[in-house]
Amino acid sequence: MREVILVRTHYADADVLNFFDHMAHTSGRDIVFVCDESNGVVNVGQGRAKVSITADYMSSLGLYAPKNWGWLCGDYFLYAGQKALPHYDRYWLVESDVRFNMERCSDFFDHFSARASDLVVAHSFKSTPKWYWHRPMSYFIPDVYACLFPLLGVSNAGIQAAFNARVLMSQTFRDIVPEDQARRWPNDESFLISTLLAQGFSHEKINSADQKFYSAETFSVGTPKSLSALEGQGYDGLIYHPVHAKERFVSKIKTRTRSVLNQQLDEARKSAVFNETFFRDLALEGTEQDVADIRAMIEEALIS
């Protein structure tokens, strides 16, 4: 099976470039950046392949591009990658804040190379109307599913089918979604898996009974993880997300802190987030002032 890794990003700092190079040297696959350059050119340096995409480019393909398409529509990066590199059997989409904590990334990718599944995802489930992204997708497909998007693999045929469905959705959206309803564009997590399963494509999860590549603690969409802490712990064969360092980590942790404090959570659940690991990672990546500021933010919110 011929496979390519598409690294989805809108920036390329030294940490991202090191991650790309680690995969390039140890995955046994071709690898290319797919960069959202809506806000300017992303410099990936010499010797690294790049596919550039913008809202105008997506529109030229017949796809509706909402204002926040780069965040909302991860599947667009798959389409761009396939258009530029059409001759692969499977396309792995890897976000720039994923990390394979293993000496060789091929330990992960080789596990699936002999398996013909059209969609390989870290986590998936059939959604209910309680899920925020259920309703926008339910106008198009009644059985709505969800999957995590930071890491997944899709067959060539699966990408083509999803692309065709997105183009059709772009053409029919205003006719199908009632005018008196919130017209939210279906996000990647609901669109891709719902579309492929509805069309009979095969799918499997990254974790199985005999092989675990991540846990709920290592792979999530919540509190960022410290790159310094991860690099200092040694290889454990697991995948981590989201992983950040320095100023980017501090920015993400501040956003996460505000989000948790704004939720109607009891003290025990908030304490579970703001635990020893939370402050250890913050101390590793931030300054003493960063730690003090976030502690004050938490204490003020808990007191009030």
Coordinates of N, CA, C and O in Angstrom, one line a residue, residues 8-160:
R8 N -1.1 18.8 8.7 CA -2.0 19.9 8.7 C -1.5 21.0 9.6 O -1.4 20.8 10.8
T9 N -1.3 22.2 9.1 CA -0.8 23.3 10.0 C -1.1 24.6 9.4 O -1.3 24.8 8.1
H10 N -1.0 25.7 10.2 CA -1.0 27.1 9.7 C 0.2 27.8 10.2 O 0.3 29.0 10.0
Y11 N 1.2 27.1 10.8 CA 2.4 27.7 11.3 C 3.5 26.6 11.2 O 3.2 25.4 11.2
A12 N 4.7 27.0 11.3 CA 5.8 26.0 11.3 C 7.0 26.5 12.1 O 8.0 27.1 11.5
D13 N 6.9 26.4 13.4 CA 8.0 26.8 14.2 C 9.0 25.6 14.3 O 8.9 24.6 13.7
A14 N 10.1 25.8 15.1 CA 11.1 24.8 15.2 C 10.6 23.5 15.7 O 11.0 22.4 15.2
D15 N 9.7 23.5 16.6 CA 9.1 22.3 17.2 C 8.4 21.5 16.1 O 8.5 20.3 16.0
V16 N 7.6 22.2 15.3 CA 6.8 21.5 14.2 C 7.7 21.0 13.2 O 7.6 19.9 12.7
L17 N 8.8 21.7 12.8 CA 9.7 21.2 11.9 C 10.5 20.0 12.4 O 10.7 19.1 11.6
N18 N 10.8 20.0 13.6 CA 11.5 18.8 14.2 C 10.5 17.6 14.2 O 11.0 16.4 13.9
F19 N 9.3 17.8 14.4 CA 8.3 16.8 14.4 C 8.1 16.2 13.0 O 8.1 15.0 12.7
F20 N 8.1 17.1 12.0 CA 8.0 16.7 10.6 C 9.2 15.9 10.2 O 9.1 14.8 9.6
D21 N 10.4 16.3 10.6 CA 11.6 15.6 10.3 C 11.7 14.3 10.9 O 12.2 13.3 10.3
H22 N 11.2 14.2 12.2 CA 11.2 12.9 12.9 C 10.4 11.9 12.1 O 10.8 10.7 11.9
M23 N 9.2 12.3 11.6 CA 8.3 11.4 10.9 C 9.0 11.1 9.5 O 8.9 10.0 9.0
A24 N 9.6 12.1 8.9 CA 10.2 11.9 7.6 C 11.3 10.8 7.6 O 11.5 10.0 6.7
H25 N 12.0 10.8 8.8 CA 13.2 9.9 8.9 C 12.8 8.6 9.4 O 13.5 7.6 9.2
T26 N 11.7 8.4 10.1 CA 11.4 7.2 10.8 C 10.0 6.5 10.4 O 9.7 5.4 10.9
S27 N 9.2 7.2 9.6 CA 7.9 6.6 9.3 C 7.9 5.6 8.1 O 7.0 4.8 8.0
G28 N 8.9 5.8 7.2 CA 8.9 5.0 6.0 C 7.8 5.4 5.0 O 7.5 4.6 4.1
R29 N 7.3 6.6 5.2 CA 6.3 7.1 4.2 C 6.8 8.5 3.7 O 7.6 9.2 4.3
D30 N 6.2 8.8 2.5 CA 6.4 10.1 2.0 C 5.6 11.1 2.9 O 4.6 10.7 3.6
I31 N 6.1 12.3 3.0 CA 5.4 13.3 3.9 C 5.5 14.7 3.3 O 6.4 15.1 2.7
V32 N 4.4 15.4 3.5 CA 4.3 16.8 3.0 C 3.5 17.6 3.9 O 2.5 17.2 4.6
F33 N 3.8 18.9 4.0 CA 3.0 19.9 4.8 C 1.8 20.2 3.9 O 2.0 20.5 2.7
V34 N 0.6 20.4 4.5 CA -0.5 21.0 3.9 C -0.8 22.2 4.7 O -1.3 22.1 5.9
C35 N -0.5 23.4 4.2 CA -0.5 24.6 5.0 C -1.6 25.6 4.6 O -1.8 25.9 3.5
D36 N -2.4 25.9 5.7 CA -3.4 27.0 5.5 C -2.6 28.3 5.5 O -2.1 28.8 6.5
E37 N -2.5 28.9 4.3 CA -1.8 30.2 4.1 C -2.7 31.4 3.9 O -2.3 32.3 3.3
S38 N -3.9 31.3 4.5 CA -4.8 32.4 4.4 C -4.3 33.7 5.0 O -4.6 34.8 4.5
N39 N -3.4 33.5 6.0 CA -2.9 34.7 6.7 C -1.4 34.9 6.4 O -0.7 35.7 7.1
G40 N -0.9 34.3 5.3 CA 0.5 34.5 4.9 C 1.2 33.2 4.7 O 0.7 32.1 5.0
V41 N 2.3 33.3 4.1 CA 3.1 32.2 3.7 C 3.7 31.5 5.0 O 4.2 32.2 5.9
V42 N 3.6 30.2 5.0 CA 4.2 29.4 6.1 C 5.5 28.8 5.6 O 5.6 28.1 4.6
N43 N 6.6 29.3 6.2 CA 8.0 28.9 5.8 C 8.3 27.6 6.4 O 8.6 27.5 7.6
V44 N 8.4 26.5 5.6 CA 8.7 25.2 6.1 C 10.2 24.9 5.9 O 10.7 23.7 6.2
G45 N 11.0 25.8 5.3 CA 12.4 25.6 5.1 C 12.7 24.7 3.9 O 11.8 24.2 3.2
Q46 N 14.0 24.6 3.7 CA 14.5 23.8 2.5 C 14.3 22.3 2.7 O 14.5 21.8 3.8
G47 N 14.0 21.7 1.6 CA 13.9 20.2 1.6 C 12.6 19.6 2.1 O 12.6 18.4 2.2
R48 N 11.7 20.4 2.5 CA 10.4 19.9 3.0 C 9.3 20.2 2.0 O 9.1 21.4 1.6
A49 N 8.5 19.3 1.5 CA 7.5 19.5 0.6 C 6.3 20.2 1.2 O 6.0 19.9 2.4
K50 N 5.6 21.0 0.5 CA 4.5 21.8 1.0 C 3.4 22.0 -0.1 O 3.7 22.2 -1.2
V51 N 2.1 21.8 0.4 CA 1.0 22.1 -0.4 C 0.3 23.3 0.2 O 0.0 23.3 1.4
S52 N 0.1 24.4 -0.5 CA -0.4 25.6 0.1 C -1.9 25.7 -0.3 O -2.3 25.4 -1.4
I53 N -2.7 26.0 0.7 CA -4.2 26.2 0.5 C -4.7 27.5 1.1 O -4.2 27.9 2.1
T54 N -5.7 28.0 0.5 CA -6.4 29.2 1.0 C -7.9 29.1 0.7 O -8.3 28.2 0.1
A55 N -8.6 30.0 1.3 CA -10.1 30.0 1.1 C -10.4 30.1 -0.4 O -11.3 29.4 -0.9
D56 N -9.6 30.9 -1.1 CA -9.9 31.1 -2.6 C -9.6 29.8 -3.3 O -10.4 29.5 -4.3
Y57 N -8.6 29.1 -2.9 CA -8.3 27.8 -3.5 C -9.5 26.8 -3.3 O -9.9 26.1 -4.2
M58 N -10.0 26.7 -2.1 CA -11.1 25.8 -1.7 C -12.3 26.2 -2.5 O -13.0 25.3 -3.1
S59 N -12.6 27.5 -2.7 CA -13.7 27.9 -3.5 C -13.6 27.6 -4.9 O -14.5 27.2 -5.6
S60 N -12.3 27.6 -5.4 CA -12.1 27.2 -6.8 C -12.4 25.7 -7.1 O -12.7 25.3 -8.2
L61 N -12.4 24.9 -6.0 CA -12.7 23.5 -6.1 C -14.2 23.3 -6.0 O -14.7 22.1 -6.1
G62 N -15.0 24.3 -5.8 CA -16.4 24.2 -5.6 C -16.8 24.0 -4.2 O -18.0 23.6 -3.9
L63 N -16.0 24.3 -3.2 CA -16.3 24.1 -1.8 C -16.6 25.4 -1.1 O -15.9 26.4 -1.3
Y64 N -17.6 25.4 -0.3 CA -17.9 26.6 0.5 C -16.9 26.7 1.6 O -16.5 25.7 2.2
A65 N -16.3 27.9 1.7 CA -15.3 28.1 2.7 C -15.8 29.2 3.7 O -15.6 30.4 3.5
P66 N -16.3 28.7 4.9 CA -16.7 29.7 5.9 C -15.5 30.4 6.4 O -14.4 30.0 6.2
K67 N -15.8 31.4 7.2 CA -14.7 32.3 7.7 C -13.6 31.5 8.4 O -12.4 31.8 8.3
N68 N -14.1 30.5 9.2 CA -13.1 29.8 10.0 C -12.9 28.4 9.4 O -12.6 27.4 10.2
W69 N -12.8 28.3 8.1 CA -12.7 27.0 7.5 C -11.5 26.2 7.9 O -11.4 25.0 8.0
G70 N -10.4 27.0 8.1 CA -9.1 26.3 8.4 C -9.2 25.5 9.7 O -8.5 24.5 9.8
W71 N -10.0 26.0 10.6 CA -10.2 25.2 11.9 C -11.3 24.3 11.8 O -11.2 23.1 12.3
L72 N -12.4 24.7 11.1 CA -13.6 23.9 11.1 C -13.5 22.7 10.1 O -14.1 21.6 10.4
C73 N -12.8 22.8 9.0 CA -12.9 21.8 7.9 C -11.5 21.2 7.7 O -10.9 21.4 6.7
G74 N -11.2 20.3 8.6 CA -9.9 19.6 8.4 C -9.9 18.7 7.2 O -8.9 18.4 6.6
D75 N -11.1 18.3 6.8 CA -11.2 17.4 5.6 C -10.8 18.1 4.3 O -10.3 17.5 3.4
Y76 N -10.8 19.5 4.3 CA -10.4 20.2 3.2 C -8.9 20.0 2.9 O -8.4 20.1 1.8
F77 N -8.1 19.8 4.0 CA -6.7 19.5 3.8 C -6.5 18.2 3.1 O -5.5 18.0 2.4
L78 N -7.3 17.2 3.4 CA -7.2 15.9 2.7 C -7.5 16.1 1.2 O -6.8 15.5 0.4
Y79 N -8.5 16.9 0.8 CA -8.8 17.1 -0.6 C -7.6 17.8 -1.3 O -7.3 17.4 -2.4
A80 N -7.1 18.8 -0.6 CA -5.9 19.5 -1.2 C -4.7 18.6 -1.4 O -4.1 18.6 -2.4
G81 N -4.5 17.7 -0.4 CA -3.4 16.8 -0.5 C -3.6 15.8 -1.6 O -2.7 15.5 -2.4
Q82 N -4.8 15.3 -1.7 CA -5.1 14.4 -2.8 C -5.0 15.0 -4.2 O -4.5 14.4 -5.1
K83 N -5.5 16.2 -4.3 CA -5.4 16.9 -5.6 C -3.9 17.1 -6.0 O -3.6 16.9 -7.2
A84 N -3.1 17.4 -5.1 CA -1.7 17.6 -5.4 C -0.9 16.3 -5.6 O 0.0 16.3 -6.4
L85 N -1.3 15.3 -4.8 CA -0.6 14.0 -4.9 C -1.7 12.9 -5.0 O -2.0 12.2 -4.1
P86 N -2.1 12.7 -6.2 CA -3.3 11.8 -6.5 C -3.1 10.3 -6.5 O -4.0 9.6 -6.5
H87 N -1.8 9.9 -6.4 CA -1.5 8.5 -6.7 C -1.2 7.6 -5.4 O -0.6 6.6 -5.6
Y88 N -1.7 8.0 -4.3 CA -1.5 7.2 -3.1 C -2.8 6.4 -2.8 O -3.9 6.8 -3.1
D89 N -2.6 5.3 -2.1 CA -3.7 4.5 -1.6 C -4.3 5.0 -0.4 O -5.5 4.9 -0.2
R90 N -3.5 5.5 0.5 CA -4.0 6.0 1.8 C -3.3 7.3 2.2 O -2.1 7.4 2.0
Y91 N -4.1 8.2 2.7 CA -3.6 9.5 3.1 C -3.7 9.7 4.6 O -4.9 9.6 5.1
W92 N -2.6 9.8 5.4 CA -2.7 10.1 6.8 C -2.7 11.6 7.0 O -1.8 12.3 6.5
L93 N -3.7 12.1 7.8 CA -3.7 13.5 8.1 C -3.3 13.6 9.6 O -3.9 13.0 10.5
V94 N -2.2 14.3 9.8 CA -1.6 14.5 11.2 C -1.5 15.9 11.5 O -0.9 16.7 10.8
E95 N -2.2 16.4 12.6 CA -2.1 17.8 13.0 C -0.7 18.1 13.6 O -0.1 17.2 14.2
S96 N -0.3 19.3 13.5 CA 1.0 19.7 13.9 C 1.3 19.6 15.4 O 2.4 19.6 15.9
D97 N 0.2 19.4 16.2 CA 0.4 19.3 17.7 C 0.2 17.9 18.2 O 0.0 17.6 19.3
V98 N 0.3 16.9 17.2 CA 0.4 15.5 17.6 C 1.8 15.1 17.8 O 2.7 15.7 17.2
R99 N 2.1 14.1 18.7 CA 3.5 13.6 18.8 C 3.4 12.1 18.9 O 2.6 11.6 19.7
F100 N 4.3 11.4 18.2 CA 4.4 10.0 18.3 C 5.6 9.8 19.2 O 6.8 10.0 18.9
N101 N 5.3 9.3 20.5 CA 6.4 9.2 21.4 C 7.0 7.8 21.3 O 6.8 6.9 22.2
M102 N 7.6 7.6 20.2 CA 8.2 6.3 19.9 C 9.5 6.6 19.0 O 9.5 7.6 18.3
E103 N 10.4 5.7 19.1 CA 11.7 5.9 18.4 C 11.5 6.0 16.9 O 12.1 6.8 16.2
R104 N 10.6 5.1 16.4 CA 10.3 5.0 15.0 C 8.8 5.1 14.8 O 8.1 4.3 15.3
C105 N 8.4 6.1 14.0 CA 6.9 6.3 13.8 C 6.4 5.1 12.9 O 5.2 4.9 12.9
S106 N 7.3 4.4 12.3 CA 6.8 3.2 11.5 C 6.2 2.2 12.4 O 5.4 1.4 11.9
D107 N 6.5 2.2 13.7 CA 5.8 1.2 14.6 C 4.3 1.4 14.5 O 3.5 0.5 14.7
F108 N 3.9 2.7 14.3 CA 2.4 2.9 14.2 C 1.9 2.7 12.8 O 1.0 1.9 12.6
F109 N 2.5 3.3 11.8 CA 2.0 3.3 10.5 C 2.1 1.8 9.9 O 1.1 1.4 9.2
D110 N 3.1 1.1 10.2 CA 3.2 -0.3 9.7 C 2.1 -1.2 10.2 O 1.7 -2.1 9.5
H111 N 1.6 -0.9 11.3 CA 0.5 -1.7 11.9 C -0.7 -1.7 11.0 O -1.5 -2.7 11.0
F112 N -1.0 -0.6 10.2 CA -2.2 -0.5 9.4 C -1.9 -0.7 7.9 O -2.8 -0.7 7.1
S113 N -0.6 -0.9 7.5 CA -0.3 -0.9 6.1 C -0.9 -2.1 5.3 O -1.1 -2.0 4.1
A114 N -1.2 -3.2 6.0 CA -1.7 -4.4 5.3 C -3.3 -4.4 5.5 O -3.9 -5.4 5.1
R115 N -3.8 -3.4 6.1 CA -5.3 -3.4 6.4 C -5.9 -2.4 5.4 O -5.5 -1.3 5.3
A116 N -7.0 -2.8 4.8 CA -7.6 -2.0 3.7 C -8.7 -1.1 4.2 O -9.5 -0.6 3.3
S117 N -8.8 -0.8 5.5 CA -9.9 0.1 5.9 C -9.8 1.4 5.3 O -8.8 2.0 5.1
D118 N -11.0 1.9 4.9 CA -11.1 3.2 4.2 C -10.9 4.4 5.2 O -10.5 5.5 4.8
L119 N -11.2 4.2 6.4 CA -11.1 5.2 7.4 C -10.5 4.6 8.7 O -11.1 3.7 9.3
V120 N -9.4 5.2 9.2 CA -8.8 4.8 10.5 C -8.8 6.0 11.4 O -8.2 7.1 11.0
V121 N -9.5 5.9 12.5 CA -9.6 7.1 13.4 C -9.3 6.7 14.9 O -9.4 5.5 15.3
A122 N -8.9 7.7 15.6 CA -8.5 7.5 17.0 C -9.7 7.2 17.9 O -9.7 6.5 18.8
H123 N -10.9 7.8 17.6 CA -12.1 7.6 18.4 C -13.3 8.0 17.6 O -13.3 9.0 16.9
S124 N -14.3 7.2 17.7 CA -15.5 7.4 16.9 C -16.7 6.9 17.7 O -16.6 6.0 18.5
F125 N -17.9 7.5 17.5 CA -19.1 7.1 18.1 C -20.3 7.7 17.4 O -20.2 8.6 16.6
K126 N -21.4 7.0 17.5 CA -22.7 7.5 17.0 C -23.2 8.6 17.9 O -23.4 8.4 19.1
S127 N -23.4 9.8 17.3 CA -23.8 10.9 18.1 C -25.3 11.0 18.4 O -26.1 10.3 17.8
T128 N -25.6 11.9 19.3 CA -27.0 12.2 19.7 C -27.2 13.7 19.5 O -26.2 14.5 19.4
P129 N -28.4 14.2 19.5 CA -28.7 15.6 19.4 C -28.0 16.4 20.5 O -27.9 17.7 20.4
K130 N -27.5 15.8 21.6 CA -26.9 16.5 22.7 C -25.5 17.1 22.2 O -25.0 18.0 22.7
W131 N -24.9 16.4 21.2 CA -23.6 16.8 20.7 C -23.8 18.1 19.9 O -24.6 18.2 19.0
Y132 N -22.9 19.1 20.1 CA -23.1 20.4 19.4 C -23.1 20.3 17.9 O -23.8 21.0 17.3
W133 N -22.3 19.4 17.3 CA -22.2 19.3 15.9 C -23.2 18.3 15.3 O -23.1 18.1 14.0
H134 N -24.1 17.7 16.1 CA -25.0 16.7 15.5 C -26.0 17.4 14.6 O -26.2 16.9 13.4
R135 N -26.7 18.4 15.0 CA -27.7 19.0 14.2 C -27.3 19.5 12.8 O -28.0 19.2 11.8
P136 N -26.2 20.2 12.7 CA -25.8 20.7 11.3 C -25.7 19.6 10.3 O -26.1 19.7 9.2
M137 N -25.2 18.4 10.8 CA -25.0 17.3 9.9 C -26.2 16.5 9.7 O -26.4 15.9 8.6
S138 N -27.1 16.5 10.6 CA -28.3 15.7 10.6 C -29.3 16.1 9.4 O -30.1 15.3 9.0
Y139 N -29.1 17.3 8.9 CA -30.0 17.8 7.8 C -29.6 17.0 6.5 O -30.4 16.9 5.6
F140 N -28.4 16.5 6.5 CA -27.8 15.8 5.3 C -27.8 14.3 5.4 O -28.0 13.6 4.4
I141 N -27.5 13.8 6.6 CA -27.4 12.4 6.9 C -28.1 12.1 8.2 O -27.6 12.7 9.2
P142 N -29.1 11.3 8.3 CA -29.8 11.1 9.6 C -29.0 10.4 10.7 O -29.1 10.7 11.8
D143 N -28.1 9.4 10.3 CA -27.3 8.8 11.3 C -25.9 9.5 11.3 O -25.0 9.3 10.5
V144 N -25.8 10.4 12.3 CA -24.6 11.2 12.5 C -23.6 10.5 13.4 O -24.0 10.1 14.5
Y145 N -22.4 10.5 12.9 CA -21.3 9.9 13.7 C -20.3 11.0 14.0 O -20.3 12.0 13.3
A146 N -19.4 10.7 14.9 CA -18.3 11.7 15.2 C -17.0 11.0 15.4 O -16.9 9.8 15.7
C147 N -15.9 11.7 15.1 CA -14.6 11.1 15.2 C -13.6 12.3 15.6 O -13.9 13.4 15.2
L148 N -12.6 11.9 16.3 CA -11.5 12.9 16.5 C -10.7 13.1 15.2 O -10.5 12.1 14.5
F149 N -10.2 14.3 15.0 CA -9.6 14.6 13.8 C -8.1 14.9 13.8 O -7.5 15.1 12.7
P150 N -7.4 14.9 15.0 CA -6.0 15.2 14.9 C -5.1 14.2 14.2 O -4.1 14.5 13.7
L151 N -5.6 13.0 14.1 CA -4.9 11.9 13.5 C -5.9 10.9 12.9 O -6.7 10.3 13.6
L152 N -5.8 10.7 11.6 CA -6.6 9.7 10.9 C -6.0 9.4 9.5 O -5.2 10.1 9.0
G153 N -6.5 8.2 9.0 CA -6.1 7.8 7.7 C -7.3 7.5 6.9 O -8.3 7.0 7.3
V154 N -7.2 7.9 5.6 CA -8.4 7.8 4.7 C -7.9 7.3 3.3 O -6.8 7.7 2.8
S155 N -8.6 6.4 2.8 CA -8.3 5.8 1.5 C -8.5 6.9 0.4 O -9.2 7.8 0.5
N156 N -7.8 6.6 -0.8 CA -8.0 7.5 -1.9 C -9.5 7.6 -2.3 O -10.0 8.7 -2.5
A157 N -10.1 6.4 -2.4 CA -11.5 6.4 -2.8 C -12.4 7.1 -1.8 O -13.4 7.8 -2.1
G158 N -12.1 7.0 -0.5 CA -12.8 7.6 0.6 C -12.7 9.1 0.5 O -13.7 9.9 0.7
I159 N -11.5 9.6 0.2 CA -11.4 11.1 0.1 C -12.2 11.6 -1.1 O -12.8 12.7 -1.0
Q160 N -12.1 10.9 -2.2 CA -12.9 11.3 -3.4 C -14.4 11.4 -3.1 O -15.1 12.3 -3.5

